[in-house]
Amino acid sequence: MLRDEGYDLITASDGPEALVKAAELTPDLILLDVMMPDMDGFEVCRRLRNDPFLAEVPIIIVTALDDSAAYLRGLELGADDFVTKPFNRVELQARVRTITRLNRYRRLLSERAQRQQAEESERLKDRLISNISHELRTPLSVIALLSGNLDTLYDNLSEEKRRQMIRGIRKHAQVLNDLVENVLETARLENRPAAAETDQLNLVEIVKKEVDEQLPLAQQNGQRLSLAGVDCLKVWGNAHQLQQIIRNLLNNAIKYTPAQGQITCECAPLSPIPNGDGPPDLWPGQPTLPTDRAWAAVRVTDTGIGIDPTELPHLFKRFYRVKSQGNVPGTGLGLSIAQELVDLHHGRLAVASTPGQGSTFAVYLPLCQTKGEAKT
Ligand code: ADP
């Protein structure tokens, strides 16, 4: 019957033979009898579904009329459809046609998706390389220029001028250093299988550690940096990565805030029910958090230069920098790294900002419901 329709048919007289032939041919469809000697159709179906290369092959179970138990069992084991014996010619043809068509379509779609993914990652890589070489060139040429001039003109330069040039070299060396670190981190994230080792951690301790590390820099800039809120928020995560998230946010707050500015890090548990205290933009993104769980929240607020609303949607893209802030050294990678690390932790990252007044970046991570939690 099916040959008449133009299908190629391969038959097997028992289960083991069917499995061998299926593995050799990867058919478009398997019509599977239930009652077979030694290995019944259910067992064949189960084995097919457990074989990664055959798991997607459609299976139609062939059963005796009214055998609804067999039908249900077949569906449970992953069969796609069933036909009853004796066959109704038209029905069998229709089912086979529908299923093989659907399967072809599914294959085409998945092949196309794979192709698109490969092209997209190729494009990203190209862009990354061209961006990196561009970003490396600027600080390198400044360092080369300043050190060259210092060398050749040394005796003719005032003490003040020399100092200024040395500071320029140091500043751009720092930019290079940040760039290399950020690029390495981005590459590590790209090779993601490095499924970060996770532990149950107190997020506040990590935040505190990072605040302590950045305090000297803030003080050197004449800024105040403080930590507020609860002292324990249990989360699952990778300590190194979580600290990197906070580091990037704090680092930005320090970079984009003038002297005398105030930078505050605040830690709080957010209950799953929107509690409505205070305007939502104090905890940016809070209204859009899934409400099926509690969140460990950290926000970094600064009284800095702020960000224009039109820039906000782009901030978390790799290499994106706000043009008007080009005089502040940076790579445009910090926030994209933070975003990717937050994603790895199934969290959220959000921002609210007013130009001229300051910005708030908030990180939300799923809160572990343990005894150490929530001391509001
Ligand atoms: P960069 O290395 O440029 O700081 P980021 O990815 O960390 O890269 O940040 C992207 C852009 O977002 C920055 O260029 C800056 O314009 C803006 N930005 C980030 N944080 C702040 C902040 N706290 N205040 C003002 N602007 C910020």
Tab-separated table of N, CA and C in Angstrom, residues 41-129:
chain	number	residue	atom	x	y	z
A	41	GLY	N	6.764	-4.555	21.083
A	41	GLY	CA	6.850	-3.230	20.472
A	41	GLY	C	7.119	-2.123	21.484
A	42	PHE	N	6.615	-2.295	22.719
A	42	PHE	CA	6.842	-1.246	23.733
A	42	PHE	C	8.326	-1.123	24.047
A	43	GLU	N	8.971	-2.291	24.182
A	43	GLU	CA	10.397	-2.270	24.504
A	43	GLU	C	11.190	-1.632	23.348
A	44	VAL	N	10.788	-1.973	22.110
A	44	VAL	CA	11.477	-1.376	20.950
A	44	VAL	C	11.288	0.146	20.986
A	45	CYS	N	10.084	0.560	21.275
A	45	CYS	CA	9.760	1.990	21.323
A	45	CYS	C	10.617	2.683	22.395
A	46	ARG	N	10.698	2.045	23.564
A	46	ARG	CA	11.472	2.643	24.657
A	46	ARG	C	12.940	2.798	24.260
A	47	ARG	N	13.471	1.734	23.629
A	47	ARG	CA	14.889	1.798	23.230
A	47	ARG	C	15.132	2.847	22.148
A	48	LEU	N	14.192	2.956	21.244
A	48	LEU	CA	14.351	3.972	20.195
A	48	LEU	C	14.398	5.366	20.810
A	49	ARG	N	13.508	5.581	21.773
A	49	ARG	CA	13.439	6.911	22.385
A	49	ARG	C	14.677	7.222	23.224
A	50	ASN	N	15.342	6.167	23.705
A	50	ASN	CA	16.544	6.406	24.513
A	50	ASN	C	17.802	6.528	23.679
A	51	ASP	N	17.661	6.336	22.374
A	51	ASP	CA	18.831	6.447	21.506
A	51	ASP	C	18.860	7.864	20.933
A	52	PRO	N	19.880	8.641	21.287
A	52	PRO	CA	19.880	10.055	20.873
A	52	PRO	C	19.730	10.241	19.360
A	53	PHE	N	20.191	9.253	18.579
A	53	PHE	CA	20.107	9.433	17.126
A	53	PHE	C	18.735	9.062	16.581
A	54	LEU	N	17.970	8.321	17.373
A	54	LEU	CA	16.670	7.872	16.868
A	54	LEU	C	15.505	8.459	17.659
A	55	ALA	N	15.837	9.202	18.712
A	55	ALA	CA	14.794	9.669	19.625
A	55	ALA	C	13.734	10.501	18.913
A	56	GLU	N	14.098	11.152	17.812
A	56	GLU	CA	13.158	12.055	17.148
A	56	GLU	C	12.399	11.387	16.001
A	57	VAL	N	12.739	10.139	15.705
A	57	VAL	CA	12.053	9.477	14.579
A	57	VAL	C	10.608	9.186	14.983
A	58	PRO	N	9.638	9.617	14.172
A	58	PRO	CA	8.242	9.372	14.533
A	58	PRO	C	7.929	7.880	14.557
A	59	ILE	N	7.104	7.489	15.527
A	59	ILE	CA	6.712	6.076	15.644
A	59	ILE	C	5.185	5.991	15.642
A	60	ILE	N	4.669	5.153	14.763
A	60	ILE	CA	3.243	4.854	14.815
A	60	ILE	C	3.104	3.424	15.330
A	61	ILE	N	2.394	3.284	16.434
A	61	ILE	CA	2.188	1.955	17.012
A	61	ILE	C	1.000	1.296	16.296
A	62	VAL	N	1.175	0.023	15.981
A	62	VAL	CA	0.117	-0.715	15.309
A	62	VAL	C	-0.499	-1.665	16.328
A	63	THR	N	-1.766	-1.466	16.649
A	63	THR	CA	-2.401	-2.325	17.667
A	63	THR	C	-3.710	-2.885	17.145
A	64	ALA	N	-4.204	-3.887	17.892
A	64	ALA	CA	-5.519	-4.429	17.549
A	64	ALA	C	-6.577	-3.388	17.912
A	65	LEU	N	-7.657	-3.449	17.214
A	65	LEU	CA	-8.748	-2.505	17.442
A	65	LEU	C	-9.164	-2.528	18.910
A	66	ASP	N	-9.469	-1.359	19.443
A	66	ASP	CA	-9.991	-1.238	20.803
A	66	ASP	C	-8.986	-1.561	21.902
A	67	ASP	N	-7.710	-1.683	21.551
A	67	ASP	CA	-6.740	-1.971	22.603
A	67	ASP	C	-6.256	-0.649	23.196
A	68	SER	N	-7.122	-0.006	23.987
A	68	SER	CA	-6.785	1.358	24.420
A	68	SER	C	-5.634	1.342	25.426
A	69	ALA	N	-5.479	0.238	26.158
A	69	ALA	CA	-4.357	0.171	27.114
A	69	ALA	C	-3.037	0.238	26.353
A	70	ALA	N	-2.983	-0.518	25.228
A	70	ALA	CA	-1.754	-0.524	24.428
A	70	ALA	C	-1.510	0.866	23.845
A	71	TYR	N	-2.574	1.519	23.450
A	71	TYR	CA	-2.461	2.860	22.885
A	71	TYR	C	-1.841	3.818	23.901
A	72	LEU	N	-2.388	3.771	25.129
A	72	LEU	CA	-1.880	4.677	26.167
A	72	LEU	C	-0.427	4.372	26.516
A	73	ARG	N	-0.136	3.091	26.652
A	73	ARG	CA	1.233	2.687	26.991
A	73	ARG	C	2.198	3.188	25.906
A	74	GLY	N	1.776	3.021	24.648
A	74	GLY	CA	2.604	3.465	23.525
A	74	GLY	C	2.863	4.961	23.596
A	75	LEU	N	1.826	5.732	23.898
A	75	LEU	CA	1.997	7.187	23.989
A	75	LEU	C	2.953	7.548	25.112
A	76	GLU	N	2.782	6.822	26.240
A	76	GLU	CA	3.657	7.082	27.386
A	76	GLU	C	5.122	6.866	27.034
A	77	LEU	N	5.364	5.862	26.215
A	77	LEU	CA	6.749	5.532	25.863
A	77	LEU	C	7.273	6.405	24.736
A	78	GLY	N	6.429	7.307	24.261
A	78	GLY	CA	6.940	8.271	23.283
A	78	GLY	C	6.493	8.025	21.857
A	79	ALA	N	5.514	7.117	21.647
A	79	ALA	CA	5.001	6.931	20.281
A	79	ALA	C	4.218	8.192	19.886
A	80	ASP	N	4.118	8.443	18.577
A	80	ASP	CA	3.479	9.674	18.132
A	80	ASP	C	2.011	9.477	17.773
A	81	ASP	N	1.695	8.250	17.349
A	81	ASP	CA	0.330	8.026	16.880
A	81	ASP	C	0.094	6.522	16.883
A	82	PHE	N	-1.111	6.107	16.609
A	82	PHE	CA	-1.326	4.669	16.477
A	82	PHE	C	-2.357	4.407	15.392
A	83	VAL	N	-2.279	3.212	14.808
A	83	VAL	CA	-3.318	2.786	13.870
A	83	VAL	C	-3.789	1.400	14.309
A	84	THR	N	-5.018	1.117	13.995
A	84	THR	CA	-5.579	-0.161	14.426
A	84	THR	C	-5.595	-1.152	13.279
A	85	LYS	N	-5.452	-2.410	13.688
A	85	LYS	CA	-5.572	-3.501	12.715
A	85	LYS	C	-6.990	-4.030	12.826
A	86	PRO	N	-7.656	-4.486	11.796
A	86	PRO	CA	-7.196	-4.427	10.397
A	86	PRO	C	-7.133	-2.978	9.898
A	87	PHE	N	-6.264	-2.742	8.894
A	87	PHE	CA	-6.051	-1.381	8.421
A	87	PHE	C	-7.219	-0.839	7.633
A	88	ASN	N	-7.425	0.399	7.810
A	88	ASN	CA	-8.243	1.130	6.857
A	88	ASN	C	-7.228	1.833	5.958
A	89	ARG	N	-7.218	1.465	4.699
A	89	ARG	CA	-6.205	1.914	3.760
A	89	ARG	C	-6.047	3.436	3.755
A	90	VAL	N	-7.187	4.119	3.642
A	90	VAL	CA	-7.152	5.586	3.534
A	90	VAL	C	-6.595	6.200	4.809
A	91	GLU	N	-7.026	5.635	5.944
A	91	GLU	CA	-6.578	6.184	7.226
A	91	GLU	C	-5.072	6.015	7.394
A	92	LEU	N	-4.585	4.832	7.074
A	92	LEU	CA	-3.148	4.587	7.215
A	92	LEU	C	-2.350	5.550	6.320
A	93	GLN	N	-2.782	5.669	5.086
A	93	GLN	CA	-2.065	6.566	4.170
A	93	GLN	C	-2.062	8.003	4.700
A	94	ALA	N	-3.229	8.410	5.206
A	94	ALA	CA	-3.323	9.799	5.682
A	94	ALA	C	-2.388	10.025	6.868
A	95	ARG	N	-2.386	9.072	7.789
A	95	ARG	CA	-1.535	9.255	8.981
A	95	ARG	C	-0.058	9.253	8.616
A	96	VAL	N	0.306	8.341	7.780
A	96	VAL	CA	1.721	8.255	7.389
A	96	VAL	C	2.134	9.543	6.684
A	97	ARG	N	1.256	10.021	5.819
A	97	ARG	CA	1.591	11.234	5.073
A	97	ARG	C	1.765	12.426	6.037
A	98	THR	N	0.805	12.563	6.945
A	98	THR	CA	0.878	13.698	7.872
A	98	THR	C	2.155	13.643	8.693
A	99	ILE	N	2.420	12.461	9.241
A	99	ILE	CA	3.574	12.370	10.142
A	99	ILE	C	4.890	12.534	9.398
A	100	THR	N	5.016	11.945	8.227
A	100	THR	CA	6.293	12.107	7.524
A	100	THR	C	6.485	13.554	7.093
A	101	ARG	N	5.388	14.193	6.716
A	101	ARG	CA	5.507	15.601	6.330
A	101	ARG	C	5.936	16.472	7.503
A	102	LEU	N	5.275	16.242	8.618
A	102	LEU	CA	5.623	17.019	9.814
A	102	LEU	C	7.081	16.808	10.176
A	103	ASN	N	7.497	15.550	10.038
A	103	ASN	CA	8.862	15.238	10.414
A	103	ASN	C	9.863	15.904	9.476
A	104	ARG	N	9.550	15.914	8.189
A	104	ARG	CA	10.446	16.583	7.236
A	104	ARG	C	10.554	18.058	7.583
A	105	TYR	N	9.389	18.634	7.870
A	105	TYR	CA	9.326	20.049	8.179
A	105	TYR	C	10.161	20.356	9.434
A	106	ARG	N	9.997	19.472	10.443
A	106	ARG	CA	10.744	19.657	11.689
A	106	ARG	C	12.250	19.587	11.425
A	107	ARG	N	12.643	18.614	10.581
A	107	ARG	CA	14.073	18.478	10.253
A	107	ARG	C	14.604	19.721	9.558
A	108	LEU	N	13.806	20.198	8.608
A	108	LEU	CA	14.233	21.401	7.886
A	108	LEU	C	14.424	22.558	8.845
A	109	LEU	N	13.430	22.705	9.739
A	109	LEU	CA	13.510	23.804	10.704
A	109	LEU	C	14.737	23.672	11.580
A	110	SER	N	15.006	22.463	12.064
A	110	SER	CA	16.125	22.345	12.984
A	110	SER	C	17.448	22.521	12.246
A	111	GLU	N	17.498	22.071	10.968
A	111	GLU	CA	18.724	22.306	10.207
A	111	GLU	C	18.945	23.793	10.001
A	112	ARG	N	17.819	24.479	9.702
A	112	ARG	CA	17.955	25.907	9.460
A	112	ARG	C	18.392	26.628	10.738
A	113	ALA	N	17.795	26.219	11.871
A	113	ALA	CA	18.156	26.858	13.142
A	113	ALA	C	19.637	26.656	13.433
A	114	GLN	N	20.122	25.433	13.160
A	114	GLN	CA	21.544	25.163	13.413
A	114	GLN	C	22.430	26.036	12.538
A	115	ARG	N	22.009	26.151	11.257
A	115	ARG	CA	22.799	26.960	10.332
A	115	ARG	C	22.837	28.412	10.804
A	116	GLN	N	21.641	28.920	11.203
A	116	GLN	CA	21.582	30.321	11.632
A	116	GLN	C	22.435	30.559	12.864
A	117	GLN	N	22.404	29.554	13.790
A	117	GLN	CA	23.186	29.700	15.011
A	117	GLN	C	24.672	29.781	14.677
A	118	ALA	N	25.109	28.911	13.769
A	118	ALA	CA	26.520	28.885	13.392
A	118	ALA	C	26.908	30.212	12.746
A	119	GLU	N	26.036	30.720	11.851
A	119	GLU	CA	26.344	31.992	11.188
A	119	GLU	C	26.406	33.124	12.200
A	120	GLU	N	25.447	33.120	13.141
A	120	GLU	CA	25.390	34.186	14.140
A	120	GLU	C	26.647	34.179	15.003
A	121	SER	N	27.094	32.983	15.406
A	121	SER	CA	28.254	32.973	16.292
A	121	SER	C	29.516	33.345	15.511
A	122	GLU	N	29.540	33.001	14.225
A	122	GLU	CA	30.647	33.420	13.369
A	122	GLU	C	30.697	34.951	13.286
A	123	ARG	N	29.526	35.552	13.074
A	123	ARG	CA	29.445	37.020	12.962
A	123	ARG	C	29.902	37.688	14.250
A	124	LEU	N	29.405	37.124	15.393
A	124	LEU	CA	29.776	37.693	16.687
A	124	LEU	C	31.281	37.654	16.878
A	125	LYS	N	31.874	36.523	16.489
A	125	LYS	CA	33.307	36.353	16.664
A	125	LYS	C	34.073	37.387	15.827
A	126	ASP	N	33.637	37.554	14.566
A	126	ASP	CA	34.290	38.547	13.704
A	126	ASP	C	34.229	39.930	14.331
A	127	ARG	N	33.022	40.256	14.825
A	127	ARG	CA	32.852	41.591	15.387
A	127	ARG	C	33.721	41.760	16.620
A	128	LEU	N	33.760	40.685	17.430
A	128	LEU	CA	34.553	40.731	18.647
A	128	LEU	C	36.016	41.011	18.312
A	129	ILE	N	36.524	40.281	17.322
A	129	ILE	CA	37.936	40.437	16.974
A	129	ILE	C	38.213	41.836	16.446
